[in-house]
Amino acid sequence: MLRLLTLSAANAAILGTAQALPHLVHAHEAMAVRYDDLHLSTDAGARVFMTRIEPAVEAVCGGKPSRNGAYSAQQLTILTPAYDKCRQDAIR
């Protein structure tokens, strides 16, 4: 039997101009992460599971806003907490 974890979270999209603060628009995204081949009760299985989850989190949550320097410090004060919440919700 194939077991999949559906990773979902509300993520934020940015609207507005570079001069203005971003406006957050929440959308629902989902991605399946396969884990039927893992023994999650072991440390090794749990580590492999987290390595599979991380790319899905990046895809669902849109990536860490500070990673490419595209946003001002003021914009990051809004975007970073939204990303962090998305990541936490996705991993739960």
PDB file of C-alpha atoms in Angstrom:
ATOM      1  CA  MET A   1       0.000   0.000   0.000  1.00  0.00           C
ATOM      2  CA  LEU A   2       1.354   3.397  -0.945  1.00  0.00           C
ATOM      3  CA  ARG A   3       1.313   5.861   1.931  1.00  0.00           C
ATOM      4  CA  LEU A   4       1.575   9.554   1.223  1.00  0.00           C
ATOM      5  CA  LEU A   5       1.633  12.498   3.541  1.00  0.00           C
ATOM      6  CA  THR A   6      -0.135  15.469   2.051  1.00  0.00           C
ATOM      7  CA  LEU A   7       1.788  18.547   3.001  1.00  0.00           C
ATOM      8  CA  SER A   8      -0.402  21.591   2.928  1.00  0.00           C
ATOM      9  CA  ALA A   9      -0.196  25.092   4.226  1.00  0.00           C
ATOM     10  CA  ALA A  10      -1.536  28.521   3.592  1.00  0.00           C
ATOM     11  CA  ASN A  11       1.152  30.482   1.858  1.00  0.00           C
ATOM     12  CA  ALA A  12       1.450  34.169   1.122  1.00  0.00           C
ATOM     13  CA  ALA A  13       1.753  35.817  -2.257  1.00  0.00           C
ATOM     14  CA  ILE A  14       3.056  39.352  -2.604  1.00  0.00           C
ATOM     15  CA  LEU A  15       1.170  42.101  -4.384  1.00  0.00           C
ATOM     16  CA  GLY A  16       2.176  45.746  -4.681  1.00  0.00           C
ATOM     17  CA  THR A  17       5.074  47.876  -5.783  1.00  0.00           C
ATOM     18  CA  ALA A  18       8.668  47.848  -4.620  1.00  0.00           C
ATOM     19  CA  GLN A  19       8.132  51.133  -2.744  1.00  0.00           C
ATOM     20  CA  ALA A  20       5.072  49.985  -0.835  1.00  0.00           C
ATOM     21  CA  LEU A  21       4.769  47.356   1.834  1.00  0.00           C
ATOM     22  CA  PRO A  22       3.691  44.007   0.406  1.00  0.00           C
ATOM     23  CA  HIS A  23       0.102  42.885   0.728  1.00  0.00           C
ATOM     24  CA  LEU A  24      -0.244  39.257   1.748  1.00  0.00           C
ATOM     25  CA  VAL A  25      -2.751  37.102  -0.079  1.00  0.00           C
ATOM     26  CA  HIS A  26      -3.215  33.649   1.400  1.00  0.00           C
ATOM     27  CA  ALA A  27      -3.567  30.641  -0.866  1.00  0.00           C
ATOM     28  CA  HIS A  28      -3.827  26.949  -0.102  1.00  0.00           C
ATOM     29  CA  GLU A  29      -1.151  24.716  -1.587  1.00  0.00           C
ATOM     30  CA  ALA A  30      -0.612  20.984  -1.128  1.00  0.00           C
ATOM     31  CA  MET A  31       2.045  18.464  -2.052  1.00  0.00           C
ATOM     32  CA  ALA A  32       2.278  14.734  -1.367  1.00  0.00           C
ATOM     33  CA  VAL A  33       5.386  13.355   0.334  1.00  0.00           C
ATOM     34  CA  ARG A  34       5.955   9.610   0.148  1.00  0.00           C
ATOM     35  CA  TYR A  35       6.919   7.788   3.346  1.00  0.00           C
ATOM     36  CA  ASP A  36       5.619   4.236   2.951  1.00  0.00           C
ATOM     37  CA  ASP A  37       9.164   2.908   2.601  1.00  0.00           C
ATOM     38  CA  LEU A  38      10.350   4.425   5.905  1.00  0.00           C
ATOM     39  CA  HIS A  39      10.276   3.219   9.491  1.00  0.00           C
ATOM     40  CA  LEU A  40       9.396   6.492  11.195  1.00  0.00           C
ATOM     41  CA  SER A  41       9.953   5.018  14.656  1.00  0.00           C
ATOM     42  CA  THR A  42      13.706   4.918  13.998  1.00  0.00           C
ATOM     43  CA  ASP A  43      16.089   7.895  14.011  1.00  0.00           C
ATOM     44  CA  ALA A  44      17.271   7.033  10.503  1.00  0.00           C
ATOM     45  CA  GLY A  45      13.716   6.855   9.150  1.00  0.00           C
ATOM     46  CA  ALA A  46      12.781  10.148  10.790  1.00  0.00           C
ATOM     47  CA  ARG A  47      15.890  11.867   9.346  1.00  0.00           C
ATOM     48  CA  VAL A  48      15.119  10.630   5.822  1.00  0.00           C
ATOM     49  CA  PHE A  49      11.514  11.746   6.241  1.00  0.00           C
ATOM     50  CA  MET A  50      12.639  15.284   7.166  1.00  0.00           C
ATOM     51  CA  THR A  51      14.959  15.410   4.127  1.00  0.00           C
ATOM     52  CA  ARG A  52      11.916  14.634   1.985  1.00  0.00           C
ATOM     53  CA  ILE A  53       9.716  17.175   3.769  1.00  0.00           C
ATOM     54  CA  GLU A  54      12.090  20.153   3.419  1.00  0.00           C
ATOM     55  CA  PRO A  55      11.877  20.503  -0.410  1.00  0.00           C
ATOM     56  CA  ALA A  56       8.089  20.161  -0.191  1.00  0.00           C
ATOM     57  CA  VAL A  57       7.984  22.885   2.468  1.00  0.00           C
ATOM     58  CA  GLU A  58      10.038  25.157   0.200  1.00  0.00           C
ATOM     59  CA  ALA A  59       7.670  24.506  -2.708  1.00  0.00           C
ATOM     60  CA  VAL A  60       4.466  24.925  -0.689  1.00  0.00           C
ATOM     61  CA  CYS A  61       5.623  27.972   1.304  1.00  0.00           C
ATOM     62  CA  GLY A  62       7.425  29.703  -1.539  1.00  0.00           C
ATOM     63  CA  GLY A  63      10.923  29.671  -0.099  1.00  0.00           C
ATOM     64  CA  LYS A  64      12.507  31.754   2.641  1.00  0.00           C
ATOM     65  CA  PRO A  65      11.980  35.437   1.750  1.00  0.00           C
ATOM     66  CA  SER A  66      15.479  36.501   2.860  1.00  0.00           C
ATOM     67  CA  ARG A  67      17.349  33.971   0.725  1.00  0.00           C
ATOM     68  CA  ASN A  68      17.865  36.088  -2.392  1.00  0.00           C
ATOM     69  CA  GLY A  69      17.907  39.684  -1.127  1.00  0.00           C
ATOM     70  CA  ALA A  70      14.834  40.680  -3.148  1.00  0.00           C
ATOM     71  CA  TYR A  71      13.004  42.350  -0.260  1.00  0.00           C
ATOM     72  CA  SER A  72      13.729  45.336   1.951  1.00  0.00           C
ATOM     73  CA  ALA A  73      14.126  44.963   5.708  1.00  0.00           C
ATOM     74  CA  GLN A  74      10.677  46.477   6.152  1.00  0.00           C
ATOM     75  CA  GLN A  75       9.105  43.963   3.743  1.00  0.00           C
ATOM     76  CA  LEU A  76      10.909  41.096   5.479  1.00  0.00           C
ATOM     77  CA  THR A  77       9.274  42.052   8.796  1.00  0.00           C
ATOM     78  CA  ILE A  78       5.966  41.033   7.198  1.00  0.00           C
ATOM     79  CA  LEU A  79       7.067  38.186   4.943  1.00  0.00           C
ATOM     80  CA  THR A  80       9.385  36.268   7.285  1.00  0.00           C
ATOM     81  CA  PRO A  81       6.743  35.562   9.978  1.00  0.00           C
ATOM     82  CA  ALA A  82       4.301  34.465   7.256  1.00  0.00           C
ATOM     83  CA  TYR A  83       6.895  32.054   5.836  1.00  0.00           C
ATOM     84  CA  ASP A  84       7.791  30.741   9.309  1.00  0.00           C
ATOM     85  CA  LYS A  85       4.124  30.055  10.106  1.00  0.00           C
ATOM     86  CA  CYS A  86       3.622  28.337   6.760  1.00  0.00           C
ATOM     87  CA  ARG A  87       6.664  26.132   7.416  1.00  0.00           C
ATOM     88  CA  GLN A  88       5.479  25.219  10.925  1.00  0.00           C
ATOM     89  CA  ASP A  89       1.981  24.423   9.697  1.00  0.00           C
ATOM     90  CA  ALA A  90       3.341  22.317   6.837  1.00  0.00           C
ATOM     91  CA  ILE A  91       5.600  20.176   9.043  1.00  0.00           C
ATOM     92  CA  ARG A  92       2.886  19.458  11.617  1.00  0.00           C
TER      93      ARG A  92
END
